[in-house]
C-alpha cells in the first residue's frame, strides 16, 4: 500500500503539474489519541516491546510526534504558497525514524 501511495504521488504530480496542481505525500509518525489509549491498555512488557520495535529508532527523542506541534505546521506549509515549487515529494514527518538508523 505504501508503494502505491508513493507511485501515485509522483505520477499525479507529473500529470497535473502543467495545470499548477501540486501533489505531495506527508508520511507522519504521530502519537494520536488512539495510540495513547492502546498504550494505556498495554502491559509494561508490550510497551517495552513496542519501544524496541518502533520508538527506539526515532532519532529525535524516541517518541512519536505530536500532531498539533509537529505535523500541523508542515501541513500548513504545504497548503500555502510557500511550497509553490514543491511537488512529487514524499515528506516524512517522523523524527528521523524512516531515514536515520
GROMACS .gro file of N, CA and C in nm:
model
  303
    1UNK      N    1   0.082  -0.119   0.000
    1UNK     CA    2   0.000   0.000   0.000
    1UNK      C    3   0.087   0.125   0.000
    2UNK      N    4   0.197   0.123   0.077
    2UNK     CA    5   0.283   0.241   0.081
    2UNK      C    6   0.344   0.268  -0.055
    3UNK      N    7   0.389   0.163  -0.120
    3UNK     CA    8   0.448   0.179  -0.252
    3UNK      C    9   0.350   0.238  -0.352
    4UNK      N   10   0.224   0.199  -0.341
    4UNK     CA   11   0.122   0.252  -0.431
    4UNK      C   12   0.100   0.401  -0.406
    5UNK      N   13   0.099   0.442  -0.279
    5UNK     CA   14   0.083   0.584  -0.247
    5UNK      C   15   0.201   0.664  -0.301
    6UNK      N   16   0.321   0.611  -0.286
    6UNK     CA   17   0.440   0.679  -0.335
    6UNK      C   18   0.436   0.693  -0.487
    7UNK      N   19   0.403   0.584  -0.555
    7UNK     CA   20   0.396   0.587  -0.702
    7UNK      C   21   0.286   0.681  -0.749
    8UNK      N   22   0.170   0.677  -0.684
    8UNK     CA   23   0.060   0.765  -0.724
    8UNK      C   24   0.098   0.911  -0.704
    9UNK      N   25   0.166   0.942  -0.593
    9UNK     CA   26   0.206   1.080  -0.565
    9UNK      C   27   0.293   1.133  -0.678
   10UNK      N   28   0.390   1.056  -0.720
   10UNK     CA   29   0.481   1.101  -0.825
   10UNK      C   30   0.411   1.107  -0.961
   11UNK      N   31   0.326   1.010  -0.989
   11UNK     CA   32   0.253   1.009  -1.116
   11UNK      C   33   0.157   1.127  -1.123
   12UNK      N   34   0.081   1.150  -1.017
   12UNK     CA   35  -0.016   1.260  -1.015
   12UNK      C   36   0.056   1.394  -1.026
   13UNK      N   37   0.171   1.407  -0.958
   13UNK     CA   38   0.246   1.533  -0.966
   13UNK      C   39   0.291   1.559  -1.109
   14UNK      N   40   0.338   1.456  -1.177
   14UNK     CA   41   0.381   1.472  -1.315
   14UNK      C   42   0.266   1.501  -1.409
   15UNK      N   43   0.153   1.438  -1.385
   15UNK     CA   44   0.036   1.454  -1.471
   15UNK      C   45  -0.030   1.590  -1.453
   16UNK      N   46  -0.046   1.634  -1.330
   16UNK     CA   47  -0.122   1.755  -1.301
   16UNK      C   48  -0.035   1.880  -1.286
   17UNK      N   49   0.096   1.864  -1.288
   17UNK     CA   50   0.185   1.978  -1.270
   17UNK      C   51   0.163   2.088  -1.373
   18UNK      N   52   0.137   2.050  -1.498
   18UNK     CA   53   0.115   2.150  -1.603
   18UNK      C   54  -0.007   2.238  -1.574
   19UNK      N   55  -0.098   2.186  -1.493
   19UNK     CA   56  -0.218   2.261  -1.455
   19UNK      C   57  -0.198   2.338  -1.324
   20UNK      N   58  -0.077   2.336  -1.271
   20UNK     CA   59  -0.049   2.409  -1.148
   20UNK      C   60  -0.090   2.337  -1.021
   21UNK      N   61  -0.119   2.208  -1.033
   21UNK     CA   62  -0.160   2.129  -0.916
   21UNK      C   63  -0.036   2.063  -0.857
   22UNK      N   64  -0.014   2.087  -0.727
   22UNK     CA   65   0.098   2.025  -0.656
   22UNK      C   66   0.047   1.902  -0.581
   23UNK      N   67   0.123   1.795  -0.588
   23UNK     CA   68   0.086   1.671  -0.519
   23UNK      C   69   0.207   1.623  -0.439
   24UNK      N   70   0.193   1.619  -0.309
   24UNK     CA   71   0.297   1.569  -0.220
   24UNK      C   72   0.233   1.475  -0.118
   25UNK      N   73   0.312   1.386  -0.063
   25UNK     CA   74   0.262   1.294   0.041
   25UNK      C   75   0.337   1.321   0.171
   26UNK      N   76   0.263   1.346   0.276
   26UNK     CA   77   0.321   1.363   0.409
   26UNK      C   78   0.311   1.228   0.479
   27UNK      N   79   0.423   1.181   0.530
   27UNK     CA   80   0.431   1.048   0.592
   27UNK      C   81   0.457   1.066   0.742
   28UNK      N   82   0.351   1.076   0.822
   28UNK     CA   83   0.368   1.108   0.964
   28UNK      C   84   0.386   0.985   1.053
   29UNK      N   85   0.451   1.007   1.164
   29UNK     CA   86   0.456   0.911   1.274
   29UNK      C   87   0.416   0.990   1.398
   30UNK      N   88   0.287   0.988   1.430
   30UNK     CA   89   0.232   1.074   1.535
   30UNK      C   90   0.169   0.993   1.647
   31UNK      N   91   0.174   1.048   1.765
   31UNK     CA   92   0.109   0.989   1.883
   31UNK      C   93  -0.035   1.041   1.887
   32UNK      N   94  -0.123   0.967   1.827
   32UNK     CA   95  -0.264   1.004   1.820
   32UNK      C   96  -0.336   0.962   1.949
   33UNK      N   97  -0.458   1.011   1.971
   33UNK     CA   98  -0.534   0.964   2.087
   33UNK      C   99  -0.550   0.811   2.088
   34UNK      N  100  -0.569   0.750   1.971
   34UNK     CA  101  -0.582   0.605   1.965
   34UNK      C  102  -0.453   0.536   2.009
   35UNK      N  103  -0.338   0.592   1.972
   35UNK     CA  104  -0.210   0.538   2.016
   35UNK      C  105  -0.197   0.545   2.168
   36UNK      N  106  -0.232   0.661   2.226
   36UNK     CA  107  -0.222   0.677   2.372
   36UNK      C  108  -0.316   0.580   2.445
   37UNK      N  109  -0.437   0.560   2.391
   37UNK     CA  110  -0.531   0.467   2.453
   37UNK      C  111  -0.477   0.324   2.448
   38UNK      N  112  -0.423   0.284   2.334
   38UNK     CA  113  -0.368   0.149   2.320
   38UNK      C  114  -0.250   0.129   2.414
   39UNK      N  115  -0.167   0.232   2.426
   39UNK     CA  116  -0.051   0.223   2.515
   39UNK      C  117  -0.095   0.210   2.661
   40UNK      N  118  -0.201   0.281   2.699
   40UNK     CA  119  -0.251   0.274   2.836
   40UNK      C  120  -0.309   0.136   2.868
   41UNK      N  121  -0.367   0.071   2.767
   41UNK     CA  122  -0.424  -0.063   2.787
   41UNK      C  123  -0.318  -0.174   2.783
   42UNK      N  124  -0.202  -0.144   2.728
   42UNK     CA  125  -0.098  -0.245   2.711
   42UNK      C  126  -0.022  -0.269   2.840
   43UNK      N  127   0.033  -0.388   2.851
   43UNK     CA  128   0.116  -0.421   2.967
   43UNK      C  129   0.252  -0.354   2.953
   44UNK      N  130   0.326  -0.353   3.061
   44UNK     CA  131   0.461  -0.297   3.058
   44UNK      C  132   0.548  -0.373   2.958
   45UNK      N  133   0.531  -0.505   2.953
   45UNK     CA  134   0.608  -0.586   2.857
   45UNK      C  135   0.574  -0.550   2.713
   46UNK      N  136   0.445  -0.529   2.685
   46UNK     CA  137   0.404  -0.490   2.550
   46UNK      C  138   0.458  -0.352   2.513
   47UNK      N  139   0.455  -0.259   2.608
   47UNK     CA  140   0.508  -0.125   2.582
   47UNK      C  141   0.659  -0.128   2.562
   48UNK      N  142   0.728  -0.213   2.635
   48UNK     CA  143   0.873  -0.227   2.615
   48UNK      C  144   0.902  -0.286   2.477
   49UNK      N  145   0.826  -0.387   2.437
   49UNK     CA  146   0.844  -0.444   2.304
   49UNK      C  147   0.815  -0.341   2.196
   50UNK      N  148   0.711  -0.259   2.216
   50UNK     CA  149   0.678  -0.154   2.120
   50UNK      C  150   0.792  -0.053   2.109
   51UNK      N  151   0.852  -0.020   2.222
   51UNK     CA  152   0.965   0.073   2.221
   51UNK      C  153   1.076   0.020   2.131
   52UNK      N  154   1.116  -0.104   2.154
   52UNK     CA  155   1.229  -0.160   2.078
   52UNK      C  156   1.192  -0.185   1.932
   53UNK      N  157   1.068  -0.214   1.906
   53UNK     CA  158   1.023  -0.240   1.768
   53UNK      C  159   1.004  -0.110   1.690
   54UNK      N  160   0.957  -0.004   1.755
   54UNK     CA  161   0.917   0.118   1.683
   54UNK      C  162   0.986   0.245   1.730
   55UNK      N  163   0.987   0.271   1.857
   55UNK     CA  164   1.026   0.403   1.908
   55UNK      C  165   1.176   0.427   1.917
   56UNK      N  166   1.253   0.325   1.949
   56UNK     CA  167   1.396   0.347   1.969
   56UNK      C  168   1.466   0.397   1.843
   57UNK      N  169   1.405   0.375   1.726
   57UNK     CA  170   1.466   0.420   1.600
   57UNK      C  171   1.430   0.564   1.565
   58UNK      N  172   1.352   0.633   1.648
   58UNK     CA  173   1.317   0.772   1.624
   58UNK      C  174   1.429   0.859   1.680
   59UNK      N  175   1.507   0.918   1.590
   59UNK     CA  176   1.627   0.992   1.630
   59UNK      C  177   1.597   1.111   1.721
   60UNK      N  178   1.484   1.176   1.700
   60UNK     CA  179   1.450   1.295   1.780
   60UNK      C  180   1.363   1.259   1.900
   61UNK      N  181   1.420   1.189   1.996
   61UNK     CA  182   1.353   1.168   2.123
   61UNK      C  183   1.290   1.034   2.149
   62UNK      N  184   1.301   0.938   2.058
   62UNK     CA  185   1.246   0.804   2.077
   62UNK      C  186   1.099   0.806   2.115
   63UNK      N  187   1.023   0.896   2.055
   63UNK     CA  188   0.878   0.906   2.080
   63UNK      C  189   0.812   0.960   1.954
   64UNK      N  190   0.689   0.915   1.930
   64UNK     CA  191   0.614   0.968   1.816
   64UNK      C  192   0.587   1.116   1.837
   65UNK      N  193   0.568   1.187   1.726
   65UNK     CA  194   0.544   1.330   1.732
   65UNK      C  195   0.404   1.366   1.779
   66UNK      N  196   0.389   1.493   1.809
   66UNK     CA  197   0.259   1.548   1.848
   66UNK      C  198   0.192   1.604   1.723
   67UNK      N  199   0.069   1.562   1.694
   67UNK     CA  200   0.003   1.610   1.572
   67UNK      C  201  -0.008   1.761   1.562
   68UNK      N  202  -0.034   1.828   1.672
   68UNK     CA  203  -0.053   1.973   1.667
   68UNK      C  204   0.077   2.050   1.652
   69UNK      N  205   0.181   2.009   1.722
   69UNK     CA  206   0.305   2.086   1.719
   69UNK      C  207   0.404   2.037   1.613
   70UNK      N  208   0.397   1.911   1.575
   70UNK     CA  209   0.494   1.856   1.480
   70UNK      C  210   0.439   1.838   1.339
   71UNK      N  211   0.313   1.800   1.327
   71UNK     CA  212   0.255   1.773   1.195
   71UNK      C  213   0.180   1.892   1.137
   72UNK      N  214   0.102   1.960   1.218
   72UNK     CA  215   0.019   2.071   1.167
   72UNK      C  216   0.100   2.178   1.094
   73UNK      N  217   0.215   2.223   1.147
   73UNK     CA  218   0.290   2.325   1.074
   73UNK      C  219   0.337   2.279   0.935
   74UNK      N  220   0.369   2.153   0.923
   74UNK     CA  221   0.410   2.100   0.793
   74UNK      C  222   0.292   2.101   0.696
   75UNK      N  223   0.176   2.063   0.745
   75UNK     CA  224   0.057   2.063   0.660
   75UNK      C  225   0.020   2.205   0.618
   76UNK      N  226   0.032   2.301   0.709
   76UNK     CA  227   0.003   2.441   0.676
   76UNK      C  228   0.102   2.489   0.569
   77UNK      N  229   0.228   2.454   0.584
   77UNK     CA  230   0.328   2.491   0.485
   77UNK      C  231   0.291   2.439   0.347
   78UNK      N  232   0.255   2.311   0.337
   78UNK     CA  233   0.222   2.254   0.207
   78UNK      C  234   0.090   2.305   0.151
   79UNK      N  235   0.004   2.357   0.236
   79UNK     CA  236  -0.120   2.416   0.187
   79UNK      C  237  -0.101   2.561   0.144
   80UNK      N  238   0.014   2.618   0.177
   80UNK     CA  239   0.039   2.760   0.148
   80UNK      C  240   0.118   2.777   0.018
   81UNK      N  241   0.127   2.901  -0.026
   81UNK     CA  242   0.205   2.934  -0.144
   81UNK      C  243   0.355   2.921  -0.119
   82UNK      N  244   0.397   2.909   0.005
   82UNK     CA  245   0.539   2.893   0.036
   82UNK      C  246   0.595   2.763  -0.025
   83UNK      N  247   0.508   2.667  -0.052
   83UNK     CA  248   0.552   2.540  -0.110
   83UNK      C  249   0.520   2.534  -0.260
   84UNK      N  250   0.507   2.648  -0.323
   84UNK     CA  251   0.460   2.655  -0.463
   84UNK      C  252   0.549   2.582  -0.562
   85UNK      N  253   0.675   2.557  -0.527
   85UNK     CA  254   0.768   2.494  -0.621
   85UNK      C  255   0.809   2.354  -0.575
   86UNK      N  256   0.723   2.292  -0.494
   86UNK     CA  257   0.750   2.157  -0.443
   86UNK      C  258   0.636   2.067  -0.487
   87UNK      N  259   0.669   1.960  -0.557
   87UNK     CA  260   0.568   1.863  -0.598
   87UNK      C  261   0.633   1.726  -0.619
   88UNK      N  262   0.552   1.623  -0.604
   88UNK     CA  263   0.601   1.487  -0.624
   88UNK      C  264   0.689   1.435  -0.514
   89UNK      N  265   0.684   1.497  -0.397
   89UNK     CA  266   0.774   1.459  -0.288
   89UNK      C  267   0.704   1.377  -0.180
   90UNK      N  268   0.781   1.293  -0.117
   90UNK     CA  269   0.737   1.214  -0.002
   90UNK      C  270   0.805   1.277   0.118
   91UNK      N  271   0.727   1.336   0.207
   91UNK     CA  272   0.781   1.413   0.318
   91UNK      C  273   0.759   1.339   0.450
   92UNK      N  274   0.863   1.270   0.500
   92UNK     CA  275   0.846   1.205   0.630
   92UNK      C  276   0.849   1.307   0.743
   93UNK      N  277   0.749   1.301   0.829
   93UNK     CA  278   0.744   1.385   0.950
   93UNK      C  279   0.741   1.282   1.063
   94UNK      N  280   0.859   1.228   1.090
   94UNK     CA  281   0.866   1.111   1.178
   94UNK      C  282   0.986   1.112   1.273
   95UNK      N  283   1.045   1.229   1.293
   95UNK     CA  284   1.157   1.239   1.385
   95UNK      C  285   1.280   1.165   1.340
   96UNK      N  286   1.288   1.132   1.213
   96UNK     CA  287   1.403   1.059   1.159
   96UNK      C  288   1.387   0.909   1.158
   97UNK      N  289   1.272   0.859   1.196
   97UNK     CA  290   1.253   0.714   1.206
   97UNK      C  291   1.276   0.643   1.073
   98UNK      N  292   1.235   0.704   0.965
   98UNK     CA  293   1.246   0.639   0.834
   98UNK      C  294   1.388   0.638   0.782
   99UNK      N  295   1.459   0.750   0.795
   99UNK     CA  296   1.586   0.764   0.728
   99UNK      C  297   1.709   0.764   0.816
  100UNK      N  298   1.693   0.775   0.946
  100UNK     CA  299   1.809   0.777   1.036
  100UNK      C  300   1.809   0.645   1.113
  101UNK      N  301   1.905   0.564   1.084
  101UNK     CA  302   1.913   0.433   1.152
  101UNK      C  303   2.054   0.403   1.191
   0.00000   0.00000   0.00000
